[in-house]
PDB file of C-alpha atoms in Angstrom:
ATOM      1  CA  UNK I   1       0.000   0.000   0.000  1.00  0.00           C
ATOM      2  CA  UNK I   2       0.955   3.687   0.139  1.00  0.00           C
ATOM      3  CA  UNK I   3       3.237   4.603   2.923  1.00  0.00           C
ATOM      4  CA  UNK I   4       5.873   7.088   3.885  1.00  0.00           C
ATOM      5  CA  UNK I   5       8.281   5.679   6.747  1.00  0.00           C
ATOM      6  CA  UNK I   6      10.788   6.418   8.651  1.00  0.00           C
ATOM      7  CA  UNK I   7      13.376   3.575   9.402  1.00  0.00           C
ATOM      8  CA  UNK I   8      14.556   5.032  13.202  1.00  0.00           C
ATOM      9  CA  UNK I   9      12.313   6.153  15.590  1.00  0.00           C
ATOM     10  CA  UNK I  10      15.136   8.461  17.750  1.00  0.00           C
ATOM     11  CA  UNK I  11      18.198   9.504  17.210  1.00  0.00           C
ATOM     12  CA  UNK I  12      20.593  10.953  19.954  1.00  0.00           C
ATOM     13  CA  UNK I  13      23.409  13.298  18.518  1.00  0.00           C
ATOM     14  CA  UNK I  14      26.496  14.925  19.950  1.00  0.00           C
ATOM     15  CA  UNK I  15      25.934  18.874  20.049  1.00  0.00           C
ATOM     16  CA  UNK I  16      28.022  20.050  16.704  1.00  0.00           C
ATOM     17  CA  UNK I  17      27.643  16.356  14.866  1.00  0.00           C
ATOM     18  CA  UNK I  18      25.772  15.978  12.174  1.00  0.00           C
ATOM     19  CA  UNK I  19      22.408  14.486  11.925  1.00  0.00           C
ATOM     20  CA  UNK I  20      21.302  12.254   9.191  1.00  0.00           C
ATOM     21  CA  UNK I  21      16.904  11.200   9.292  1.00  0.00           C
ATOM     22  CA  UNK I  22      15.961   8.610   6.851  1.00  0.00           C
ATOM     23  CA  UNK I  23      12.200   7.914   5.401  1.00  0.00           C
ATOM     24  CA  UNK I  24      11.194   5.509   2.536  1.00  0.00           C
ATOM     25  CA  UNK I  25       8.173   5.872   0.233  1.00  0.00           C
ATOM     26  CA  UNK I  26       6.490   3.361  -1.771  1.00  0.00           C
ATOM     27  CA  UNK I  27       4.475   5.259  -4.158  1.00  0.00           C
ATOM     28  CA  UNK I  28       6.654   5.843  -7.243  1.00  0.00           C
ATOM     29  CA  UNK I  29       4.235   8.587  -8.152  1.00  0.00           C
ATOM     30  CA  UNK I  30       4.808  11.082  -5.866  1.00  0.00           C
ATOM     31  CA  UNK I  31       6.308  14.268  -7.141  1.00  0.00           C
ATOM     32  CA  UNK I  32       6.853  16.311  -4.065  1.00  0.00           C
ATOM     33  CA  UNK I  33       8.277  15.790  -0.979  1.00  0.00           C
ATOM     34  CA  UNK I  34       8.792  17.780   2.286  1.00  0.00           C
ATOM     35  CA  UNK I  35      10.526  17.711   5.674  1.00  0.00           C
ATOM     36  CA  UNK I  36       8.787  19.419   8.713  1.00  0.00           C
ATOM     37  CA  UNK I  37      10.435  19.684  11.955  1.00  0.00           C
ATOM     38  CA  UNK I  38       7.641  19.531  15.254  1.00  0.00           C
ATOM     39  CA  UNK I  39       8.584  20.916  18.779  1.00  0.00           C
ATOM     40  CA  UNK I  40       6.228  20.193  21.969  1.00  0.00           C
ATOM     41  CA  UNK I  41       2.996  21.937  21.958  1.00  0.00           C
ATOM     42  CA  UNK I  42       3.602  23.580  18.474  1.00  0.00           C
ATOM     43  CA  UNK I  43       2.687  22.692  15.061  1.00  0.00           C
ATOM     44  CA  UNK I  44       4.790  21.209  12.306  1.00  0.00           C
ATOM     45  CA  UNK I  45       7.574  24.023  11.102  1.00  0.00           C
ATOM     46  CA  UNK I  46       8.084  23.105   7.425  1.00  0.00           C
ATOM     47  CA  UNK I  47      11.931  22.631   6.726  1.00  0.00           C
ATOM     48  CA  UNK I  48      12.969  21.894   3.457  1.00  0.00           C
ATOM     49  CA  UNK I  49      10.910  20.709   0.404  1.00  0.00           C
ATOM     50  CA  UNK I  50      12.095  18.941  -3.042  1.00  0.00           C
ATOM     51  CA  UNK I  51      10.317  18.124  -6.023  1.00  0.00           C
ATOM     52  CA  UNK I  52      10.827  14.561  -7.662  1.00  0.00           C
ATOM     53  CA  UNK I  53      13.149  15.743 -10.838  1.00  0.00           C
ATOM     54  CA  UNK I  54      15.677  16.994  -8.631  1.00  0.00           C
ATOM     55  CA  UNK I  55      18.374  14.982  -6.284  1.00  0.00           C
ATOM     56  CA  UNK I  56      19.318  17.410  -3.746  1.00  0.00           C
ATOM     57  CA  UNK I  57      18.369  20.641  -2.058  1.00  0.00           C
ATOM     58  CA  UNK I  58      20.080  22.620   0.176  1.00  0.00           C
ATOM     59  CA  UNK I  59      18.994  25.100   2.462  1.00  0.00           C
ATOM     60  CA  UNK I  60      20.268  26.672   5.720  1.00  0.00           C
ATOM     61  CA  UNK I  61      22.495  24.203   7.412  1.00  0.00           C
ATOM     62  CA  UNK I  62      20.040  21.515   6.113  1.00  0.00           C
ATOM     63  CA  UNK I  63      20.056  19.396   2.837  1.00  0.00           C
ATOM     64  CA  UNK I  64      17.619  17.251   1.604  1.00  0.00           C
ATOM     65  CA  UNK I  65      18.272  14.076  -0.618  1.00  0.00           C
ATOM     66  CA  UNK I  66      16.418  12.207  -3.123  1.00  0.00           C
ATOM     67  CA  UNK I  67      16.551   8.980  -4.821  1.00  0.00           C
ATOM     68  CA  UNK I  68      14.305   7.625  -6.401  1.00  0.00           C
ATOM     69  CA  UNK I  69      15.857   4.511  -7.805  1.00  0.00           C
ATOM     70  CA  UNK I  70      14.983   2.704  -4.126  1.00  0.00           C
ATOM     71  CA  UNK I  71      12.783   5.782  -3.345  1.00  0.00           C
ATOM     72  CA  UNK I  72      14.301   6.950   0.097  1.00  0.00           C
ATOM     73  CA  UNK I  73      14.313  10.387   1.483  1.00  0.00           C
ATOM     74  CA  UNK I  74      17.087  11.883   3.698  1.00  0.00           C
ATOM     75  CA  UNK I  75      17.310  15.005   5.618  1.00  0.00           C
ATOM     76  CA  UNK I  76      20.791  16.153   7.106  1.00  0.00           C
ATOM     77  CA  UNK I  77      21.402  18.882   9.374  1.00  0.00           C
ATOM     78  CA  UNK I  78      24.429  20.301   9.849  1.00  0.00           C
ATOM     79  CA  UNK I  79      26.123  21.125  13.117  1.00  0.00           C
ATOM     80  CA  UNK I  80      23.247  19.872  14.953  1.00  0.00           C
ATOM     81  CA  UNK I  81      22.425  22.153  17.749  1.00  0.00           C
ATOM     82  CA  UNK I  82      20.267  22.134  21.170  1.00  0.00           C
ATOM     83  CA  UNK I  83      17.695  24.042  19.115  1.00  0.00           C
ATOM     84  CA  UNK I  84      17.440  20.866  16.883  1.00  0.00           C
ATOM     85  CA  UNK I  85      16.019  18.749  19.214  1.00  0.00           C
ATOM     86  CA  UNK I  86      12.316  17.804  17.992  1.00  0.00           C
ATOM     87  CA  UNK I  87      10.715  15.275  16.158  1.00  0.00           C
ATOM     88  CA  UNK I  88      11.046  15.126  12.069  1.00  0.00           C
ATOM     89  CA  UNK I  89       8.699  14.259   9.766  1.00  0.00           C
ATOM     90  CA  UNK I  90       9.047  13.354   6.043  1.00  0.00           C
ATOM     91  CA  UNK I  91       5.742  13.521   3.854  1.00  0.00           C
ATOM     92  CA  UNK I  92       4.909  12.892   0.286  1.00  0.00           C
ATOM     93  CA  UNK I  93       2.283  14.136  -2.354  1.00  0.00           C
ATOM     94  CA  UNK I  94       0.722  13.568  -5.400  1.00  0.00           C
ATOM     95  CA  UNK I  95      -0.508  16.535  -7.146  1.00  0.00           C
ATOM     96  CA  UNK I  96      -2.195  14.324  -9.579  1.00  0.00           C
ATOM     97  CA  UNK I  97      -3.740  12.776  -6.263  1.00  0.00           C
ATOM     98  CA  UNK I  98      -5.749  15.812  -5.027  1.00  0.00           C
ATOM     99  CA  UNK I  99      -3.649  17.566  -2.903  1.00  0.00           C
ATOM    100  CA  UNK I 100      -3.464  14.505   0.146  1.00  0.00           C
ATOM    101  CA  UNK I 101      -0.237  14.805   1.828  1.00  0.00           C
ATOM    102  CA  UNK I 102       0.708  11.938   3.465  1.00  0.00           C
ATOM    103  CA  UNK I 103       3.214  11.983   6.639  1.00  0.00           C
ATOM    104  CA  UNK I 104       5.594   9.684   7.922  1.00  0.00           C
ATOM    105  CA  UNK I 105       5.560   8.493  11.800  1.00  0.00           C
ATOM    106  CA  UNK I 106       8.560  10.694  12.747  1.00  0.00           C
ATOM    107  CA  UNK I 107      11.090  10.093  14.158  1.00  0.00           C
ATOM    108  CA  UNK I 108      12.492  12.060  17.493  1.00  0.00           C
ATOM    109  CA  UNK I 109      15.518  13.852  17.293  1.00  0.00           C
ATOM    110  CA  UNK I 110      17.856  14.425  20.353  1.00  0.00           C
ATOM    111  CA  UNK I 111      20.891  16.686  20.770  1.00  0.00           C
ATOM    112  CA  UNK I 112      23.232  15.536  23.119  1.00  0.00           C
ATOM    113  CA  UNK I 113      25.552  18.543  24.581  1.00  0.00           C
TER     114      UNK I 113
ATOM    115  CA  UNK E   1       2.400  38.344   9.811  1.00  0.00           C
ATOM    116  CA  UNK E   2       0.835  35.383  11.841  1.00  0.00           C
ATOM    117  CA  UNK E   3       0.633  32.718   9.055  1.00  0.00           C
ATOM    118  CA  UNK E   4      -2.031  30.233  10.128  1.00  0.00           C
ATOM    119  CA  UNK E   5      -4.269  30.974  13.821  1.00  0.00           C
ATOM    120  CA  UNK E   6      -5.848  28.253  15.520  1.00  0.00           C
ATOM    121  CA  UNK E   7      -8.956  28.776  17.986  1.00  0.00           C
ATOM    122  CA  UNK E   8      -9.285  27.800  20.271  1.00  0.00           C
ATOM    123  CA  UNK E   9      -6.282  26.352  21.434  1.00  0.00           C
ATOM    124  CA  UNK E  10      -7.723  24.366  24.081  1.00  0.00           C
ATOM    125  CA  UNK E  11     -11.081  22.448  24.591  1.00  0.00           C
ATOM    126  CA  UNK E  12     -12.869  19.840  26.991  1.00  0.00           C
ATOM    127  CA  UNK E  13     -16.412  18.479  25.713  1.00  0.00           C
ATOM    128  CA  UNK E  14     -18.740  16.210  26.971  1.00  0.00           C
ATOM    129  CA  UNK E  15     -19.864  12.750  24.898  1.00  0.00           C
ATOM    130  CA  UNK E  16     -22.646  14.026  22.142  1.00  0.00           C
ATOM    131  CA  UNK E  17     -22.088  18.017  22.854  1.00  0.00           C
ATOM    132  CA  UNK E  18     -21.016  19.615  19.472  1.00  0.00           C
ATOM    133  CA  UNK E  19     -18.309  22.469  18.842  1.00  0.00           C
ATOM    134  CA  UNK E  20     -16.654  24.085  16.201  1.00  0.00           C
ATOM    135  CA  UNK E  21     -12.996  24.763  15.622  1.00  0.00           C
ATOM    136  CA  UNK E  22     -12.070  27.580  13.696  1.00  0.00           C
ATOM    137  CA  UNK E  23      -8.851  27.827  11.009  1.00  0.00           C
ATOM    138  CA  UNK E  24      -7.608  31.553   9.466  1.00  0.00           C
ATOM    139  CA  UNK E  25      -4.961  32.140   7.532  1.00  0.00           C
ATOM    140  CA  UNK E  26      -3.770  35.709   6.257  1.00  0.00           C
ATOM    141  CA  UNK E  27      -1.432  34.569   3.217  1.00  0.00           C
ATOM    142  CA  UNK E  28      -4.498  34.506   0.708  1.00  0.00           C
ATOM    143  CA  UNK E  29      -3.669  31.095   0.235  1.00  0.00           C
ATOM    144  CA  UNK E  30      -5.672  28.801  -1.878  1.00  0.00           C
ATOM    145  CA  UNK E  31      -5.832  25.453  -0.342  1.00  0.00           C
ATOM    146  CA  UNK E  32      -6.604  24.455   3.246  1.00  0.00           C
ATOM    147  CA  UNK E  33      -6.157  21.152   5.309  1.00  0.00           C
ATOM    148  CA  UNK E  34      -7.097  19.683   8.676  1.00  0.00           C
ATOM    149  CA  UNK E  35      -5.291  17.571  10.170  1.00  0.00           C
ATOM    150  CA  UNK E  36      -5.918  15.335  13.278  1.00  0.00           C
ATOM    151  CA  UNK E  37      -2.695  13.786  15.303  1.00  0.00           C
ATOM    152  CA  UNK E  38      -2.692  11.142  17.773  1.00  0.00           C
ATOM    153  CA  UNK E  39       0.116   8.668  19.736  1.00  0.00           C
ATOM    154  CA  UNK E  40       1.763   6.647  17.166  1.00  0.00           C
ATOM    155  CA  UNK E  41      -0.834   7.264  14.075  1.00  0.00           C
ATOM    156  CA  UNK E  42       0.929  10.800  12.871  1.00  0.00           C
ATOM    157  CA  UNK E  43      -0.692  13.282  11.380  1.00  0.00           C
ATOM    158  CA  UNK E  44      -4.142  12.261   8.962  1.00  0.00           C
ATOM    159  CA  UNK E  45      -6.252  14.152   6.942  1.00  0.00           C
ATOM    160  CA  UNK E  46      -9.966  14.889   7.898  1.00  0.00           C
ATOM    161  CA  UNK E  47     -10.718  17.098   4.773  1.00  0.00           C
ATOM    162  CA  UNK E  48      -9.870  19.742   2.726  1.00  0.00           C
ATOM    163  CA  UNK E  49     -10.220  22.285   0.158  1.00  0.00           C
ATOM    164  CA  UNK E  50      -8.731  23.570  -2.508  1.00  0.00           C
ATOM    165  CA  UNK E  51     -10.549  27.444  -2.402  1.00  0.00           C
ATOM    166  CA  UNK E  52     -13.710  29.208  -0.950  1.00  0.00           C
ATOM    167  CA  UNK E  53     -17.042  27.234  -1.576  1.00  0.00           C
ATOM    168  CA  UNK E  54     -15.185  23.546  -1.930  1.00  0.00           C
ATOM    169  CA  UNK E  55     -14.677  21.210   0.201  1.00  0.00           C
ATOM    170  CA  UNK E  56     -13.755  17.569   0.074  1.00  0.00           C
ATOM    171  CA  UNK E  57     -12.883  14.473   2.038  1.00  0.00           C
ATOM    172  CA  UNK E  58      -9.434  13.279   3.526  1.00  0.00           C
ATOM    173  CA  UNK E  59      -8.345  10.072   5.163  1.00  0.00           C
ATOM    174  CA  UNK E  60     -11.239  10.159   8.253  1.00  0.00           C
ATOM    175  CA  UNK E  61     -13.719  12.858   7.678  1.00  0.00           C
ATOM    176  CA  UNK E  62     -16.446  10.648   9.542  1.00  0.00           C
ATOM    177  CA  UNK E  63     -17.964  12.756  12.508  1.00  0.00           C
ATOM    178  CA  UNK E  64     -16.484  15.878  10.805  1.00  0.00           C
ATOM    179  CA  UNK E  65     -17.866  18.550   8.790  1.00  0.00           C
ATOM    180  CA  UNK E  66     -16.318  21.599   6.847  1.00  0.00           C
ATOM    181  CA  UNK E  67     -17.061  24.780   5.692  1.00  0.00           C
ATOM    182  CA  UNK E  68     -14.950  26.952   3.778  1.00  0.00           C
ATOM    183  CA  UNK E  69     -17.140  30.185   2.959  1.00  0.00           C
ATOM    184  CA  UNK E  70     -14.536  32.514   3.018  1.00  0.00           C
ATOM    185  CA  UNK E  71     -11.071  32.030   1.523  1.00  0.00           C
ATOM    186  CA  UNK E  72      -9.124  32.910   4.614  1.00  0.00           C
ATOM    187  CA  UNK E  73     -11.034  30.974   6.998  1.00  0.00           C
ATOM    188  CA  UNK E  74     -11.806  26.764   6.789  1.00  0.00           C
ATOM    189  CA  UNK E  75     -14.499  25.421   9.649  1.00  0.00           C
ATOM    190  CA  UNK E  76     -14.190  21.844  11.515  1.00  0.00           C
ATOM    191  CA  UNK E  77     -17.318  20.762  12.773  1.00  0.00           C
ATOM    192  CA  UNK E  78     -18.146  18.098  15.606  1.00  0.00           C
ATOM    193  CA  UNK E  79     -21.611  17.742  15.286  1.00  0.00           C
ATOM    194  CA  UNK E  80     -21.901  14.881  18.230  1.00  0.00           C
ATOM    195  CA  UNK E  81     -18.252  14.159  20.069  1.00  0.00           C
ATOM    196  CA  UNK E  82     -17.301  10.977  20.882  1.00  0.00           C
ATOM    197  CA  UNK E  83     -14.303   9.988  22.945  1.00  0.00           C
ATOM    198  CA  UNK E  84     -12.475   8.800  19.532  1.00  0.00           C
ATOM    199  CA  UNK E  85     -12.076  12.332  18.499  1.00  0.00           C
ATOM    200  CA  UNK E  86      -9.936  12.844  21.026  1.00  0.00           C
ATOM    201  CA  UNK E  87      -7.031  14.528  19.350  1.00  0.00           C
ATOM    202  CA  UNK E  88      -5.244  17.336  18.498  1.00  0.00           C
ATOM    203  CA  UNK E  89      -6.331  19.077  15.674  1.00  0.00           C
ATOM    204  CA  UNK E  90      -4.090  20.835  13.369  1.00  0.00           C
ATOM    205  CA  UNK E  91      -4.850  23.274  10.611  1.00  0.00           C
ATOM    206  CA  UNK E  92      -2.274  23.775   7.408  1.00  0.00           C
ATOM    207  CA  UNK E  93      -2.851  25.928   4.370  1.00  0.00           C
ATOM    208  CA  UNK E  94      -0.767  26.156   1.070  1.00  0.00           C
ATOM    209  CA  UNK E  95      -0.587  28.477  -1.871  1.00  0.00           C
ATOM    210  CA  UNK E  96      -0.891  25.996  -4.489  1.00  0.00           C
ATOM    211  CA  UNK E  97       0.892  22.941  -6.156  1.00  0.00           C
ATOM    212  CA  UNK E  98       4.135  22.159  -5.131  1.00  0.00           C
ATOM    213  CA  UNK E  99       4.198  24.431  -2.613  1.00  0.00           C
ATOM    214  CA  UNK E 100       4.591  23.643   1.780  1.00  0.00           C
ATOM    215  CA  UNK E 101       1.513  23.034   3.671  1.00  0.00           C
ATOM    216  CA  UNK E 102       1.747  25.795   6.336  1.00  0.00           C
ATOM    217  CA  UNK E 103       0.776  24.586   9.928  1.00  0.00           C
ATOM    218  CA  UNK E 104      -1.094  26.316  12.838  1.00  0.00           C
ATOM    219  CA  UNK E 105      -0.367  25.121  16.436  1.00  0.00           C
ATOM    220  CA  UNK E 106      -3.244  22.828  16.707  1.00  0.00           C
ATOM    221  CA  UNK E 107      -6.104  22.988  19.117  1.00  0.00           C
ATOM    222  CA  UNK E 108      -6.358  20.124  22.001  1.00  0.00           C
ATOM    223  CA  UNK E 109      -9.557  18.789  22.412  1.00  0.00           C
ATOM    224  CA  UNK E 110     -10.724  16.156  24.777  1.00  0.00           C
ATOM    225  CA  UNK E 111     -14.172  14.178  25.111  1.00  0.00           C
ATOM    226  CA  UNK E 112     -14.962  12.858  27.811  1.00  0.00           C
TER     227      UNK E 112
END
């Protein structure tokens, strides 16, 4: 069926390491794909997006990779700081679908200093 | 600029009592979303629409109604609560295709 995953659930990082979240997707037909970031009590904060005929996207301290040969989605954030800590969430869409984006479970980021 | 404003933010009902959650955005976007979250299901669509007057179904719009009569503003309905709609509800709103669904800071709502 249709899914968008994530493969770990949390990930501790040293203060100043990199951070590297992984999420699969099984519909070859999505076009679009987005990472939001979620603190406690707020809503999602959208990150970085990329759309399906590109491989990479970077943004402030973040990039986002693509590929769609075993259709996995990565988000890396550079220098991963205190302010990092949250849980991430990849989602996909279809356009041709009608507009349903569909999330991933997240999975929970935490900076160690 | 405050994007997308959620009210209210916090609500306790009682089995069968009805309530309506309000969504407005001030981007003149076209499209609006809600969104329910709960423990381990993420985030799932309850309905949406795609500009004023339309509306259409998500993932679980059953107990839920919409309205979207003016474009800056999108209307969940709970005609009867149950307990199973306890959740927190989130509102998002986009300008178009390929563009980021824009999230408001949800609104809590419990039914006892």
């Amino acid at each position: 069926g249709e899914s968008v995953g994530l493969h770990l659930p949390t990930l501790s990082v040293q203060e100043g390491d990199n951070s590297i979240i992984n999420c699969a997707y099984s519909n070859s037909a999505s076009d679009y794909f987005i990472w939001y970031k979620q603190e406690s009590g707020k809503g999602p904060q959208f990150i970085i997006d990329i759309r399906s005929n590109m491989d990479k996207r970077q943004g402030q301290r973040v990039t986002v990779l693509l590929n769609k040969t075993v259709k996995h989605l990565s988000l890396q954030i550079a220098a991963t700081q205190p302010g990092d800590s949250a849980v991430y969430f990849c989602a996909e869409n279809r356009e041709a679908a009608g507009n349903k984006l569909t999330f991933g479970g997240g999975t929970r980021v935490l900076v160690k200093p | 600029n405050a994007g997308v404003t959620q009210t209210p933010k916090f609500r306790v009902l009682k089995t069968g009592q009805s309530m309506t959650l309000l969504c407005a955005q001030d981007m003149n976007h076209e499209y609006m979303y809600w969104y329910r979250q709960d423990p381990g299901m993420g985030l799932r669509l309850i309905h949406y629409s795609v500009g004023e007057g339309t509306t259409a179904k998500g993932e679980v719009p059953d107990g839920y109604n919409v309205s979207r009569l003016k474009k800056q503003n999108f209307l969940l309905g709970l005609e009867s609560a149950a307990p199973s709609q306890t959740s927190v509800y989130f509102c998002a709103s986009r300008r178009g295709p390929y563009q980021p669904q824009h999230f408001g800071d949800g609104t809590r709502l419990s039914i006892l």
